[in-house]
Amino acid sequence: MPEVRLSYDIDGDDFSSAGEASVAMKKALRQMGIEPETIRRCSVCMYEGEMNAVIHAGGGRAEVLVSPERIKITIEDDGPGIADVEAAMREGYSTAPPRVRELGFGAGMGLPNMKRCSDELDIETAAGRGTKITMIVRL
Amino acid sequence: MTNAEAARRLGLDCLCPGEEREVSGGYAGDLLSWVMGRAGRDCAWITIMSNVNVAAVAVMAEASMVILAEGVKPDPELLRRAELEGIALYSSPLNAYELSWRLHEALL
Ligand SMILES: Nc1ncnc2c1ncn2[C@@H]1O[C@H](COP(=O)(O)OP(=O)(O)OP(=O)(O)O)[C@@H](O)[C@H]1O
Ligand SMILES: [Mg+2]
């Protein structure tokens, strides 16, 4: 299988389309015949990353590279960045505003879920400079 | 047990029949990233959340049905998305505890 590249725009101001990139990625992976457990892990990584870009950064971009050995998911935004990554990685830590908490977000479990479901997680971020999250799920 | 059978045995109201799927467990919760991280595949997901994000989580977590507890009404956008994605969406006047034990009995 040659490397396959999937690219998605993550719309930041439209909550009703939130999750669309993740749902599209999931369908694409299924069509490629990736095994269910791997799809499940990629789904968690992509969904949490997509929603963080929507909620905390006003949208962004996602790229998924599928090769025979691994799936690499990169989610990038030009939002405010994460000032304290160590705090952000803790279960329960969230700066989500009340209006998104009312929708069920803000448990502070997104980044911990991404860590648990990926084999490698890398966060490049700085306050005021956006965030780039790279996750690798090995096949 | 299929999702439609589970619905019948729990006396649920059908909002959207969705695709037929096997139900092999349950999960009750309203915080979306808890559900994402913890709900097992093919579970019946019981929640009082009614906004459109429930649809994406149900698809991503591979829930085989969603049950809106306590008589919660779905937002129109959630219903539309459930129809689009083939999600089995039901409602019940019962609370999450009552639905959970009924589901448990149905699964025995
Ligand atoms: N892309 C991002 N840009 C800026 N800040 C972010 C970004 N992603 C995460 N954060 C920060 O890290 C915190 C923790 O993120 P995490 O996904 O774990 O929890 P959450 O999004 O607040 O809630 P949940 O994911 O459970 O709905 C966020 O509250 C936010 O402060
Ligand atoms: Mg999050």
CSV table of C-alpha atoms and ligand atoms in Angstrom, one decimal:
chain,number,residue,atom,x,y,z
A,1,MET,CA,0.0,0.0,0.0
A,2,PRO,CA,1.5,3.4,-0.9
A,3,GLU,CA,1.2,6.2,1.5
A,4,VAL,CA,-2.2,7.9,1.5
A,5,ARG,CA,-2.7,11.5,2.6
A,6,LEU,CA,-6.0,12.8,3.8
A,7,SER,CA,-6.5,16.6,4.5
A,8,TYR,CA,-9.3,18.3,6.3
A,9,ASP,CA,-10.2,21.9,7.2
A,10,ILE,CA,-11.5,22.3,10.6
A,11,ASP,CA,-14.1,25.1,10.7
A,12,GLY,CA,-13.9,27.1,13.9
A,13,ASP,CA,-17.1,29.0,14.2
A,14,ASP,CA,-19.6,26.4,13.2
A,15,PHE,CA,-20.4,24.1,16.1
A,16,SER,CA,-23.0,22.2,14.1
A,17,SER,CA,-20.4,20.9,11.7
A,18,ALA,CA,-18.0,20.0,14.5
A,19,GLY,CA,-16.7,16.5,14.3
A,20,GLU,CA,-17.1,16.4,10.5
A,21,ALA,CA,-13.4,15.9,9.8
A,22,SER,CA,-13.2,13.1,12.3
A,23,VAL,CA,-16.3,11.3,10.8
A,24,ALA,CA,-14.8,11.7,7.3
A,25,MET,CA,-11.5,10.3,8.4
A,26,LYS,CA,-13.1,7.3,10.0
A,27,LYS,CA,-15.0,6.5,6.9
A,28,ALA,CA,-11.9,6.7,4.8
A,29,LEU,CA,-9.9,4.4,7.2
A,30,ARG,CA,-12.7,1.9,7.1
A,31,GLN,CA,-12.7,1.9,3.3
A,32,MET,CA,-9.0,1.3,3.3
A,33,GLY,CA,-9.6,-1.9,5.4
A,34,ILE,CA,-7.7,-0.7,8.5
A,35,GLU,CA,-8.5,-3.0,11.4
A,36,PRO,CA,-11.3,-1.8,13.8
A,37,GLU,CA,-9.2,-1.4,16.9
A,38,THR,CA,-6.7,0.9,15.1
A,39,ILE,CA,-9.6,2.9,13.6
A,40,ARG,CA,-11.0,3.3,17.1
A,41,ARG,CA,-7.7,4.6,18.5
A,42,CYS,CA,-7.3,7.0,15.5
A,43,SER,CA,-11.0,8.1,16.0
A,44,VAL,CA,-10.4,9.2,19.6
A,45,CYS,CA,-7.1,11.0,18.6
A,46,MET,CA,-8.7,12.8,15.7
A,47,TYR,CA,-12.0,13.7,17.4
A,48,GLU,CA,-10.3,15.1,20.5
A,49,GLY,CA,-7.8,17.1,18.4
A,50,GLU,CA,-10.5,18.4,16.1
A,51,MET,CA,-12.7,19.5,19.0
A,52,ASN,CA,-9.8,21.2,20.8
A,53,ALA,CA,-9.1,23.1,17.6
A,54,VAL,CA,-12.7,24.2,17.3
A,55,ILE,CA,-13.2,25.0,21.0
A,56,HIS,CA,-9.9,26.5,22.0
A,57,ALA,CA,-8.4,27.8,18.8
A,58,GLY,CA,-11.1,28.9,16.4
A,59,GLY,CA,-10.5,26.1,13.9
A,60,GLY,CA,-7.5,24.7,12.1
A,61,ARG,CA,-6.3,22.0,9.8
A,62,ALA,CA,-5.8,18.2,10.0
A,63,GLU,CA,-3.7,15.9,8.0
A,64,VAL,CA,-3.7,12.1,8.2
A,65,LEU,CA,-0.9,10.1,6.6
A,66,VAL,CA,-1.6,6.4,6.3
A,67,SER,CA,1.4,4.1,5.5
A,68,PRO,CA,1.8,0.4,6.0
A,69,GLU,CA,3.5,0.8,9.4
A,70,ARG,CA,1.6,3.6,11.0
A,71,ILE,CA,-1.0,6.3,10.8
A,72,LYS,CA,0.2,9.8,11.6
A,73,ILE,CA,-2.4,12.4,12.5
A,74,THR,CA,-1.4,16.1,12.6
A,75,ILE,CA,-3.7,18.8,13.8
A,76,GLU,CA,-2.6,22.4,13.6
A,77,ASP,CA,-4.1,25.7,14.5
A,78,ASP,CA,-3.3,29.4,14.8
A,79,GLY,CA,-5.1,29.9,18.1
A,80,PRO,CA,-3.8,31.2,21.4
A,81,GLY,CA,-1.5,28.2,22.0
A,82,ILE,CA,-1.1,26.3,25.3
A,83,ALA,CA,0.8,28.2,28.0
A,84,ASP,CA,1.3,25.3,30.3
A,85,VAL,CA,1.4,22.0,28.5
A,86,GLU,CA,2.0,19.9,31.6
A,87,ALA,CA,-1.1,21.2,33.2
A,88,ALA,CA,-3.1,20.7,30.1
A,89,MET,CA,-2.1,17.1,30.0
A,90,ARG,CA,-3.6,16.4,33.4
A,91,GLU,CA,-7.0,14.7,33.6
A,92,GLY,CA,-9.6,17.2,34.6
A,93,TYR,CA,-7.7,20.4,33.6
A,94,SER,CA,-9.9,22.5,31.4
A,95,THR,CA,-10.3,26.2,30.4
A,96,ALA,CA,-13.4,25.5,28.4
A,97,PRO,CA,-15.9,28.4,28.8
A,98,PRO,CA,-19.4,27.8,30.2
A,99,ARG,CA,-21.2,27.8,26.9
A,100,VAL,CA,-19.2,24.8,25.6
A,101,ARG,CA,-19.4,23.0,28.9
A,102,GLU,CA,-23.1,23.1,28.5
A,103,LEU,CA,-22.7,21.0,25.4
A,104,GLY,CA,-20.8,18.3,27.2
A,105,PHE,CA,-17.2,19.5,26.6
A,106,GLY,CA,-14.7,20.6,29.2
A,107,ALA,CA,-14.1,17.4,31.2
A,108,GLY,CA,-10.4,17.9,30.7
A,109,MET,CA,-10.1,14.5,29.2
A,110,GLY,CA,-9.3,15.2,25.6
A,111,LEU,CA,-5.5,15.4,25.8
A,112,PRO,CA,-5.3,12.4,28.2
A,113,ASN,CA,-7.4,10.4,25.8
A,114,MET,CA,-5.1,11.4,22.9
A,115,LYS,CA,-2.1,10.2,24.9
A,116,ARG,CA,-3.7,6.9,25.8
A,117,CYS,CA,-4.8,6.1,22.3
A,118,SER,CA,-1.6,7.0,20.4
A,119,ASP,CA,1.8,5.4,20.5
A,120,GLU,CA,3.5,8.8,20.3
A,121,LEU,CA,2.1,12.2,21.0
A,122,ASP,CA,4.0,15.4,20.3
A,123,ILE,CA,2.8,18.9,21.1
A,124,GLU,CA,4.5,22.0,19.6
A,125,THR,CA,3.0,25.1,21.0
A,126,ALA,CA,3.7,28.5,22.5
A,127,ALA,CA,1.4,31.2,24.0
A,128,GLY,CA,0.2,33.3,21.1
A,129,ARG,CA,1.7,31.1,18.4
A,130,GLY,CA,-0.8,28.3,17.8
A,131,THR,CA,-0.6,24.6,18.5
A,132,LYS,CA,0.5,21.6,16.4
A,133,ILE,CA,-0.2,18.2,17.7
A,134,THR,CA,1.2,15.1,16.1
A,135,MET,CA,0.1,11.6,17.0
A,136,ILE,CA,1.3,8.3,15.7
A,137,VAL,CA,-0.7,5.1,15.9
A,138,ARG,CA,1.3,2.1,14.8
A,139,LEU,CA,-0.4,-0.6,12.9
B,1,MET,CA,-29.6,-8.5,20.8
B,2,THR,CA,-30.0,-5.9,18.1
B,3,ASN,CA,-30.6,-2.2,18.8
B,4,ALA,CA,-34.2,-2.4,17.7
B,5,GLU,CA,-34.8,-5.4,20.0
B,6,ALA,CA,-33.1,-3.5,22.9
B,7,ALA,CA,-35.4,-0.6,22.2
B,8,ARG,CA,-38.5,-2.8,22.3
B,9,ARG,CA,-37.5,-4.5,25.6
B,10,LEU,CA,-36.7,-1.2,27.3
B,11,GLY,CA,-39.9,0.4,25.9
B,12,LEU,CA,-38.1,3.2,24.2
B,13,ASP,CA,-39.5,5.8,21.9
B,14,CYS,CA,-38.0,5.8,18.5
B,15,LEU,CA,-36.6,9.1,17.2
B,16,CYS,CA,-34.5,7.6,14.4
B,17,PRO,CA,-34.3,3.8,13.8
B,18,GLY,CA,-30.7,4.0,12.3
B,19,GLU,CA,-28.8,1.1,11.1
B,20,GLU,CA,-29.2,-2.3,12.7
B,21,ARG,CA,-26.4,-3.0,15.1
B,22,GLU,CA,-25.7,-5.5,17.9
B,23,VAL,CA,-25.8,-4.1,21.4
B,24,SER,CA,-23.2,-5.8,23.7
B,25,GLY,CA,-23.1,-3.4,26.6
B,26,GLY,CA,-23.9,0.0,27.9
B,27,TYR,CA,-22.4,3.3,29.0
B,28,ALA,CA,-24.1,6.2,30.8
B,29,GLY,CA,-22.5,9.6,30.7
B,30,ASP,CA,-22.8,13.2,29.6
B,31,LEU,CA,-19.2,14.5,29.4
B,32,LEU,CA,-18.3,13.8,25.8
B,33,SER,CA,-14.6,13.1,26.2
B,34,TRP,CA,-15.4,10.6,29.0
B,35,VAL,CA,-17.7,8.9,26.6
B,36,MET,CA,-15.1,9.0,23.8
B,37,GLY,CA,-12.4,7.5,26.0
B,38,ARG,CA,-14.4,5.0,28.0
B,39,ALA,CA,-17.5,3.8,26.2
B,40,GLY,CA,-17.0,0.3,24.7
B,41,ARG,CA,-17.7,-0.4,21.1
B,42,ASP,CA,-21.3,-1.6,20.4
B,43,CYS,CA,-22.6,-0.1,23.6
B,44,ALA,CA,-26.0,1.5,24.2
B,45,TRP,CA,-25.1,5.0,25.2
B,46,ILE,CA,-27.4,6.6,27.8
B,47,THR,CA,-27.2,10.4,28.1
B,48,ILE,CA,-29.1,13.6,28.8
B,49,MET,CA,-27.1,15.6,26.2
B,50,SER,CA,-29.2,16.5,23.3
B,51,ASN,CA,-27.0,18.7,21.0
B,52,VAL,CA,-25.6,17.8,17.7
B,53,ASN,CA,-22.2,16.8,19.1
B,54,VAL,CA,-23.8,13.6,20.5
B,55,ALA,CA,-24.0,12.4,16.9
B,56,ALA,CA,-20.3,12.7,16.2
B,57,VAL,CA,-19.4,11.1,19.5
B,58,ALA,CA,-21.8,8.2,18.8
B,59,VAL,CA,-20.2,7.6,15.4
B,60,MET,CA,-16.6,8.0,16.7
B,61,ALA,CA,-17.1,5.8,19.8
B,62,GLU,CA,-19.1,3.3,17.7
B,63,ALA,CA,-22.0,3.2,20.0
B,64,SER,CA,-24.7,0.9,18.5
B,65,MET,CA,-27.5,3.2,19.8
B,66,VAL,CA,-28.1,6.4,21.8
B,67,ILE,CA,-30.8,6.7,24.4
B,68,LEU,CA,-31.8,10.2,25.6
B,69,ALA,CA,-32.9,9.7,29.2
B,70,GLU,CA,-35.4,11.7,31.4
B,71,GLY,CA,-37.6,12.7,28.4
B,72,VAL,CA,-34.9,14.9,26.9
B,73,LYS,CA,-35.8,16.1,23.4
B,74,PRO,CA,-33.1,16.1,20.7
B,75,ASP,CA,-32.1,19.3,19.1
B,76,PRO,CA,-33.3,19.3,15.4
B,77,GLU,CA,-29.8,19.3,14.2
B,78,LEU,CA,-29.0,16.1,16.3
B,79,LEU,CA,-32.0,14.4,14.7
B,80,ARG,CA,-30.9,15.4,11.3
B,81,ARG,CA,-27.4,14.2,11.8
B,82,ALA,CA,-28.6,10.9,13.3
B,83,GLU,CA,-30.7,10.3,10.1
B,84,LEU,CA,-27.7,11.2,7.9
B,85,GLU,CA,-25.3,8.9,9.8
B,86,GLY,CA,-27.6,6.0,10.4
B,87,ILE,CA,-27.5,6.4,14.2
B,88,ALA,CA,-30.2,4.6,16.2
B,89,LEU,CA,-31.6,7.4,18.4
B,90,TYR,CA,-34.2,6.7,21.1
B,91,SER,CA,-35.7,8.5,24.0
B,92,SER,CA,-37.2,7.5,27.3
B,93,PRO,CA,-38.8,9.2,30.3
B,94,LEU,CA,-36.7,6.9,32.6
B,95,ASN,CA,-33.5,8.2,34.2
B,96,ALA,CA,-30.0,6.8,33.4
B,97,TYR,CA,-30.1,4.4,36.5
B,98,GLU,CA,-33.4,2.9,35.6
B,99,LEU,CA,-32.4,2.5,31.9
B,100,SER,CA,-29.1,0.9,33.0
B,101,TRP,CA,-30.7,-1.8,35.0
B,102,ARG,CA,-33.3,-2.6,32.4
B,103,LEU,CA,-30.6,-2.8,29.8
B,104,HIS,CA,-28.5,-5.1,32.1
B,105,GLU,CA,-31.5,-7.4,32.5
B,106,ALA,CA,-32.1,-7.4,28.7
B,107,LEU,CA,-28.5,-8.3,28.1
B,108,LEU,CA,-28.5,-11.3,30.5
C,1,LIG,N1,-5.6,23.6,20.3
C,1,LIG,C1,-5.5,24.2,21.5
C,1,LIG,N2,-5.3,25.5,21.6
C,1,LIG,C2,-5.3,26.2,22.8
C,1,LIG,N3,-5.5,25.5,24.0
C,1,LIG,C3,-5.7,24.2,24.0
C,1,LIG,C4,-5.7,23.5,22.7
C,1,LIG,N4,-6.0,22.2,23.0
C,1,LIG,C5,-6.1,22.1,24.4
C,1,LIG,N5,-5.9,23.3,24.9
C,1,LIG,C6,-5.9,23.6,26.4
C,1,LIG,O1,-5.7,22.4,27.1
C,1,LIG,C7,-6.8,22.2,28.0
C,1,LIG,C8,-7.0,20.7,28.2
C,1,LIG,O2,-7.5,20.1,26.9
C,1,LIG,P1,-8.4,18.8,26.9
C,1,LIG,O3,-8.7,18.5,25.6
C,1,LIG,O4,-7.6,17.8,27.7
C,1,LIG,O5,-9.6,19.3,27.8
C,1,LIG,P2,-10.9,20.2,27.3
C,1,LIG,O6,-10.8,20.4,25.8
C,1,LIG,O7,-10.8,21.4,28.1
C,1,LIG,O8,-12.1,19.3,27.7
C,1,LIG,P3,-12.6,17.9,27.0
C,1,LIG,O9,-11.6,17.6,25.9
C,1,LIG,O10,-12.7,16.9,28.1
C,1,LIG,O11,-13.9,18.3,26.4
C,1,LIG,C9,-7.9,23.0,27.4
C,1,LIG,O12,-8.9,23.3,28.3
C,1,LIG,C10,-7.2,24.2,26.9
C,1,LIG,O13,-6.9,25.1,27.9
C,2,MG,MG,-10.6,18.8,24.6
